[in-house]
PDB file of C-alpha atoms in Angstrom:
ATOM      1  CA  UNK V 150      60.481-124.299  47.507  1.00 45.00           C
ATOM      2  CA  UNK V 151      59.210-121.413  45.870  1.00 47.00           C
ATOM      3  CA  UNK V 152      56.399-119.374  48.230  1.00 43.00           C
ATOM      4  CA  UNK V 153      53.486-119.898  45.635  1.00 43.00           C
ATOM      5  CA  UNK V 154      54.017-123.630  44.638  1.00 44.00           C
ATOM      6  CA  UNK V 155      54.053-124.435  48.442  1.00 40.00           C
ATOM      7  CA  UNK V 156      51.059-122.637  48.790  1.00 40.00           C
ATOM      8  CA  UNK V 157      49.239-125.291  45.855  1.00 42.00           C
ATOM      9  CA  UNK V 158      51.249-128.064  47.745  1.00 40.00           C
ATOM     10  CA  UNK V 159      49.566-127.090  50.982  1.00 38.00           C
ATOM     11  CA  UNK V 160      46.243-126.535  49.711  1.00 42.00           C
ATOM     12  CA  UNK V 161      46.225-129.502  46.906  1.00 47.00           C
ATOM     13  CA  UNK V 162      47.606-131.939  50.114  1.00 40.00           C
ATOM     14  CA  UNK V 163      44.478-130.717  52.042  1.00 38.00           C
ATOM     15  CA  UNK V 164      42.283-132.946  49.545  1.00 39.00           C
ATOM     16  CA  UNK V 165      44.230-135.657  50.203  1.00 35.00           C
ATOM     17  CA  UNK V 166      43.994-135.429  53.954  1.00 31.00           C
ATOM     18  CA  UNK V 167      40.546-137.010  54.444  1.00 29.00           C
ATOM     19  CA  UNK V 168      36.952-137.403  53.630  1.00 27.00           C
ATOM     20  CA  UNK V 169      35.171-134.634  52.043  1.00 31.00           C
ATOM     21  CA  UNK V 170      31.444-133.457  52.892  1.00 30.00           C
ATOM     22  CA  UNK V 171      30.081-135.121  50.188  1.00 38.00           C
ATOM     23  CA  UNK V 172      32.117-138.211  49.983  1.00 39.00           C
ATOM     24  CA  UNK V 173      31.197-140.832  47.290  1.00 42.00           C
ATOM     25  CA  UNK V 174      34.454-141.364  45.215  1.00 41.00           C
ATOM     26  CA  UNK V 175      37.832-143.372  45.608  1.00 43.00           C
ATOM     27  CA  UNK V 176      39.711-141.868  48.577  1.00 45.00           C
ATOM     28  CA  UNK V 177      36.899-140.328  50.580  1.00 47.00           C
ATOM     29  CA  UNK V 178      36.739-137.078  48.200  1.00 52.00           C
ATOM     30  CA  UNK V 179      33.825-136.132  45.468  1.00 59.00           C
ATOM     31  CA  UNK V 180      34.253-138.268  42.054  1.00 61.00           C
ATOM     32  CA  UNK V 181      32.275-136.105  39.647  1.00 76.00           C
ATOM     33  CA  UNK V 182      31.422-139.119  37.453  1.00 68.00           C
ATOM     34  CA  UNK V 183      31.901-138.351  33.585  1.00 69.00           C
ATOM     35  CA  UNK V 184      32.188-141.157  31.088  1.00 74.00           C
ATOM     36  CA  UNK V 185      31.912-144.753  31.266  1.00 79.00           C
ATOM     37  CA  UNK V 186      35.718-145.340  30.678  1.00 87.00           C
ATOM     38  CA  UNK V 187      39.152-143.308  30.523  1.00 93.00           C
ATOM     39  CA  UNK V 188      39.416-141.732  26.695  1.00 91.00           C
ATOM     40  CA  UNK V 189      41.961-141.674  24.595  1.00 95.00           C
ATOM     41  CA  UNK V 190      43.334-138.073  24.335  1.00 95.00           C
ATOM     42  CA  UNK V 191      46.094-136.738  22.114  1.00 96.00           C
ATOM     43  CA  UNK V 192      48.603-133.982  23.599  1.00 96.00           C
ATOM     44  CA  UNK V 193      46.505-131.232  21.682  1.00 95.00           C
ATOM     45  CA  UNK V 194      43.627-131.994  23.261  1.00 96.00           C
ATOM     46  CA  UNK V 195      45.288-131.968  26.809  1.00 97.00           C
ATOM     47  CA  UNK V 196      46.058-128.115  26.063  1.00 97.00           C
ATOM     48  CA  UNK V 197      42.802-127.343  24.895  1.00 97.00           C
ATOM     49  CA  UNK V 198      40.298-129.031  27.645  1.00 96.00           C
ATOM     50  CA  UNK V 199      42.809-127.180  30.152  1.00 97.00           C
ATOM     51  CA  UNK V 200      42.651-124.162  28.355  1.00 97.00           C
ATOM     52  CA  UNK V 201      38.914-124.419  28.993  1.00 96.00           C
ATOM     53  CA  UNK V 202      39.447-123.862  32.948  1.00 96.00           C
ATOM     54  CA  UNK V 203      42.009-120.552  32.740  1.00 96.00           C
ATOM     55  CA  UNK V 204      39.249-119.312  30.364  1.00 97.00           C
ATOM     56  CA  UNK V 205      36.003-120.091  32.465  1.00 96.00           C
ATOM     57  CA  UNK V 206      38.418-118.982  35.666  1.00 96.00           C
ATOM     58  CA  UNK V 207      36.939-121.850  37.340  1.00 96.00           C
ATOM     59  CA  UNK V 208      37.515-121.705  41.124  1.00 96.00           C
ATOM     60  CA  UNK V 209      39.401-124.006  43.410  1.00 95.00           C
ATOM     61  CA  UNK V 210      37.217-126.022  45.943  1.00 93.00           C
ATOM     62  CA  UNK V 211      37.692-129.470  47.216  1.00 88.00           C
ATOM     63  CA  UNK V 212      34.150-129.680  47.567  1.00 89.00           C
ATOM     64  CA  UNK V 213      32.819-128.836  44.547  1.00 92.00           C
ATOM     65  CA  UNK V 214      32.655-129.932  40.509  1.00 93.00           C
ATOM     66  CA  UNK V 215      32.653-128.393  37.650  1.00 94.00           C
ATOM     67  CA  UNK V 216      30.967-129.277  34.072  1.00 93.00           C
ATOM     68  CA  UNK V 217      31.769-127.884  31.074  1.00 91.00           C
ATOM     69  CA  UNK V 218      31.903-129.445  27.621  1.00 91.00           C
ATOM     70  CA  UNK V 219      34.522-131.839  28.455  1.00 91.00           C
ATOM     71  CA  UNK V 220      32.740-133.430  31.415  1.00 90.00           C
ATOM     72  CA  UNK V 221      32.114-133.022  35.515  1.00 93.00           C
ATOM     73  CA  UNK V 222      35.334-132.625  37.332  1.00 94.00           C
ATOM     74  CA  UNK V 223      36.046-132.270  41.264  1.00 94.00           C
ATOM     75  CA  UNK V 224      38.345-128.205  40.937  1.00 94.00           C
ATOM     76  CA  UNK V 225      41.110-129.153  43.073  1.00 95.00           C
ATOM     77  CA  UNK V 226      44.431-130.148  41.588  1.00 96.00           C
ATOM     78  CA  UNK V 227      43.928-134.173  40.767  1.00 95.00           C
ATOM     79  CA  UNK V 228      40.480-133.025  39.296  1.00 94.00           C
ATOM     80  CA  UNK V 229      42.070-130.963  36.294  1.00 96.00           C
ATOM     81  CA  UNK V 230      44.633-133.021  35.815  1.00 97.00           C
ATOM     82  CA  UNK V 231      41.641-135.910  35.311  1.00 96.00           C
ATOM     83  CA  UNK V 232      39.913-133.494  33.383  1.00 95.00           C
ATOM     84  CA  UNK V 233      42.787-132.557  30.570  1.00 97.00           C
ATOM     85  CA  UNK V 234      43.327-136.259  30.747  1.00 97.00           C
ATOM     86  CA  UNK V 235      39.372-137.183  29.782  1.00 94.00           C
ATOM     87  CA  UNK V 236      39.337-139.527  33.079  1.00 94.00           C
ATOM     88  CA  UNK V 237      36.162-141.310  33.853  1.00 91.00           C
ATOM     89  CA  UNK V 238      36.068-139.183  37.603  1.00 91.00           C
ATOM     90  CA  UNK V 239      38.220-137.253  39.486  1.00 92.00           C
ATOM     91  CA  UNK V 240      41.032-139.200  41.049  1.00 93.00           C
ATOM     92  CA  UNK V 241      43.078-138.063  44.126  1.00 93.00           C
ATOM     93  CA  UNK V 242      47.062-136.900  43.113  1.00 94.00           C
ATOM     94  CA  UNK V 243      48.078-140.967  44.781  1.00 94.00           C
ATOM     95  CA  UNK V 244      45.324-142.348  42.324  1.00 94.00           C
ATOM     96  CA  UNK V 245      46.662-140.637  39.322  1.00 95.00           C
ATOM     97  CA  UNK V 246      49.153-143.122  39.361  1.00 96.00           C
ATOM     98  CA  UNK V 247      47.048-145.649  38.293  1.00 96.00           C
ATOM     99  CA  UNK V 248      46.163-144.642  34.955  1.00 97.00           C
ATOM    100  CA  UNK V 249      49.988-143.319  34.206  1.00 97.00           C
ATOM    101  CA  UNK V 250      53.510-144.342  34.069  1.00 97.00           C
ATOM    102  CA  UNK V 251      56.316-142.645  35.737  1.00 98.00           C
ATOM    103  CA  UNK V 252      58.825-141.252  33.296  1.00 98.00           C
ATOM    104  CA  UNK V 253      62.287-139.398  32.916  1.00 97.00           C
ATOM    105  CA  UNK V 254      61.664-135.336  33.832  1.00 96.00           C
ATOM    106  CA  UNK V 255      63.986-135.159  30.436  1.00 94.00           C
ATOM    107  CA  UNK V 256      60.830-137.037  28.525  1.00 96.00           C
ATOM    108  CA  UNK V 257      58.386-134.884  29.385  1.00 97.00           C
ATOM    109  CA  UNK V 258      55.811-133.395  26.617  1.00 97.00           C
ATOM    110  CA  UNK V 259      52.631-132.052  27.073  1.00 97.00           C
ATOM    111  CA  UNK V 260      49.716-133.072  28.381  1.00 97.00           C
ATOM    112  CA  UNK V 261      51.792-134.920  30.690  1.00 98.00           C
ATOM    113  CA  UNK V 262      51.785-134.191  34.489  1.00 98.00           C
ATOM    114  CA  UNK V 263      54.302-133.920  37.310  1.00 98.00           C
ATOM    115  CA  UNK V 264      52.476-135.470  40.500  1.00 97.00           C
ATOM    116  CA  UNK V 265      53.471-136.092  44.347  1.00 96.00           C
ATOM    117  CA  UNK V 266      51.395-137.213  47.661  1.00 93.00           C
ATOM    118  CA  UNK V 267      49.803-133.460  47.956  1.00 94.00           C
ATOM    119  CA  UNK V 268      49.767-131.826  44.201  1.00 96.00           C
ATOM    120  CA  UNK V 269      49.379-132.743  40.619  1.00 97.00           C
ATOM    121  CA  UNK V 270      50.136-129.986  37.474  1.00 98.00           C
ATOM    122  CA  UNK V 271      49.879-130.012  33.751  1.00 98.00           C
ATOM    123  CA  UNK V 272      53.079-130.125  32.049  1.00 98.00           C
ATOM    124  CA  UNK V 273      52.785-127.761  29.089  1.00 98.00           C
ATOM    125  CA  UNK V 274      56.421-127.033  27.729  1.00 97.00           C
ATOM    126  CA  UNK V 275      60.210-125.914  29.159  1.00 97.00           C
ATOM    127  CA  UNK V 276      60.901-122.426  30.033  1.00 97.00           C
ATOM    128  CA  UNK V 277      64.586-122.884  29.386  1.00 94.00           C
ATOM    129  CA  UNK V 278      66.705-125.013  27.297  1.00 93.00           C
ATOM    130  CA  UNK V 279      68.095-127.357  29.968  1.00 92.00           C
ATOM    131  CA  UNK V 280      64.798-128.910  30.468  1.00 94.00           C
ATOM    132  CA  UNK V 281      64.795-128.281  34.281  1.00 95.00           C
ATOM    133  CA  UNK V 282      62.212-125.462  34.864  1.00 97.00           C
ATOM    134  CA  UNK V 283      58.968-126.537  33.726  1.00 98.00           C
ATOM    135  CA  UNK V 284      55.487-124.410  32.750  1.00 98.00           C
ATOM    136  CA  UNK V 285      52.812-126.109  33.859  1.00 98.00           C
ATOM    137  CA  UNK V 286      48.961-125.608  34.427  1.00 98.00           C
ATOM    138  CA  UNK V 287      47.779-126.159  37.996  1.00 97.00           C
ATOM    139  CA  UNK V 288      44.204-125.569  39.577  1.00 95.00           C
ATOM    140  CA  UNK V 289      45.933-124.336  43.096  1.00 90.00           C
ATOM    141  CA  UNK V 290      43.913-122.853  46.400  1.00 82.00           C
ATOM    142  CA  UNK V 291      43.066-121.048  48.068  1.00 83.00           C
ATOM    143  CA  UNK V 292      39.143-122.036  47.836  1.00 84.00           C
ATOM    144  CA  UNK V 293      37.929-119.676  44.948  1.00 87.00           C
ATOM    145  CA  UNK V 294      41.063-119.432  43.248  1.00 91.00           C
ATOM    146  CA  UNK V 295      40.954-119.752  39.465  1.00 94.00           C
ATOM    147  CA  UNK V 296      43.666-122.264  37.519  1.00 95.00           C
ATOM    148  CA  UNK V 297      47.083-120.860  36.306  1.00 96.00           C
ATOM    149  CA  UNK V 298      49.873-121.141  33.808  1.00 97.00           C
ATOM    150  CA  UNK V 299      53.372-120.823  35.031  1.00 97.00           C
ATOM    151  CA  UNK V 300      56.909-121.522  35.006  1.00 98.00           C
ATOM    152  CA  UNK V 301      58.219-123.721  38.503  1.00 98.00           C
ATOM    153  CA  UNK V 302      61.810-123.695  39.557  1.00 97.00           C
ATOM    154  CA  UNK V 303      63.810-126.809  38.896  1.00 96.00           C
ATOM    155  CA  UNK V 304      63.827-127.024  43.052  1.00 97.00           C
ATOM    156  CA  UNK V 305      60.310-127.253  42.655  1.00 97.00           C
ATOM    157  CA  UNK V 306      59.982-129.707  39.638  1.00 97.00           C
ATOM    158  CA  UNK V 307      62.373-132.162  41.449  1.00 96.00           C
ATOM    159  CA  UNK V 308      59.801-132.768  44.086  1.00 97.00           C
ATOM    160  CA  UNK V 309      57.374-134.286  41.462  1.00 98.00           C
ATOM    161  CA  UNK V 310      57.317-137.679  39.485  1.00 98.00           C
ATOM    162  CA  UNK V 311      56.727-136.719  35.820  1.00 98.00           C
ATOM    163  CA  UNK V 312      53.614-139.029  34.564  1.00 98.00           C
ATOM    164  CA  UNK V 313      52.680-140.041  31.112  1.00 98.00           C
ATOM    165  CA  UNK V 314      48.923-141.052  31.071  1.00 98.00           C
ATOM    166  CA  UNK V 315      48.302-144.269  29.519  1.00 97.00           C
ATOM    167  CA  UNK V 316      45.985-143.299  26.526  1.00 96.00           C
ATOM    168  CA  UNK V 317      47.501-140.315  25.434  1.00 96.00           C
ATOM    169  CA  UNK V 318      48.716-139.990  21.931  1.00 94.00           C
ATOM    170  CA  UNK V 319      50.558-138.054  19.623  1.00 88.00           C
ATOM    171  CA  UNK V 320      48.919-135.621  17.797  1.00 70.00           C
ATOM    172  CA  UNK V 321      46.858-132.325  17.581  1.00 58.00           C
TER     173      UNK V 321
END
């Protein structure tokens, strides 16, 4: 595994491993509340609301939310990936899995996520033509590290589950 995607694995899996300070969400870890229900989102909009992080360089924390004009996120991992989605609160990278359904690597567009036990990243397009090395956007630790855009290995990639969330549509 690539040295700086095991480095998000290892940090991401850390919000996974047990209550938080502030507990009050599924899984033990801060919820962030938002909206009353999941929104519809098209693929555009997935780019744009995580866009919105890499620009306000918000920092990684398990502890901690951010609000901007898309809503109140927890800023670990599961947290952008429920905020690019429009999710009503943070979920954890197991919970994710609820609101999506597991597709092909091959299928993947954007605004779709690749998601194990310990991490969750935005897909946002191929890096090469055999569809096997993905660039994604991931909010990774350490604590105060801002989000990032970049290519993973296939080695990497094939680690994930590639997830289509279940109100996304086509579209700008």
């Amino acid at each position: 595994m690539h040295s700086r995607a095991l480095v998000a694995v290892v940090a991401c899996a850390a919000a996974f491993q047990g209550p938080v300070a502030l507990a009050d969400g599924p899984g033990g870890t801060i919820s962030c509340g938002t909206t009353p229900e999941d929104r519809v989102t098209s693929r555009g909009e997935t780019q744009v609301r995580s866009q919105s992080w890499l620009d306000e360089r918000v920092p990684y924390s398990q502890n901690a939310c951010h609000r901007n004009a898309y809503g109140d996120y927890r800023t670990d991992c599961s947290g952008y990936v429920s905020m690019a989605w429009g999710l009503t609160h943070s979920r954890t990278t197991v919970t994710l899995r609820e609101v999506a359904t597991a597709i092909p690597h091959a299928d993947l567009q954007p605004g779709d996520a690749l998601a194990n036990d310990n991490h969750a990243a935005l897909f946002v397009r191929w890096a090469d033509e055999g569809r096997t090395e993905p660039v994604v956007r991931e909010q990774t630790g350490p604590d105060g590290q801002p989000p990032v855009e970049r290519k993973w290995t296939a080695d990497t990639a094939a680690g994930y589950t590639a997830l289509r969330y279940y109100k996304v549509v086509e579209g700008a």
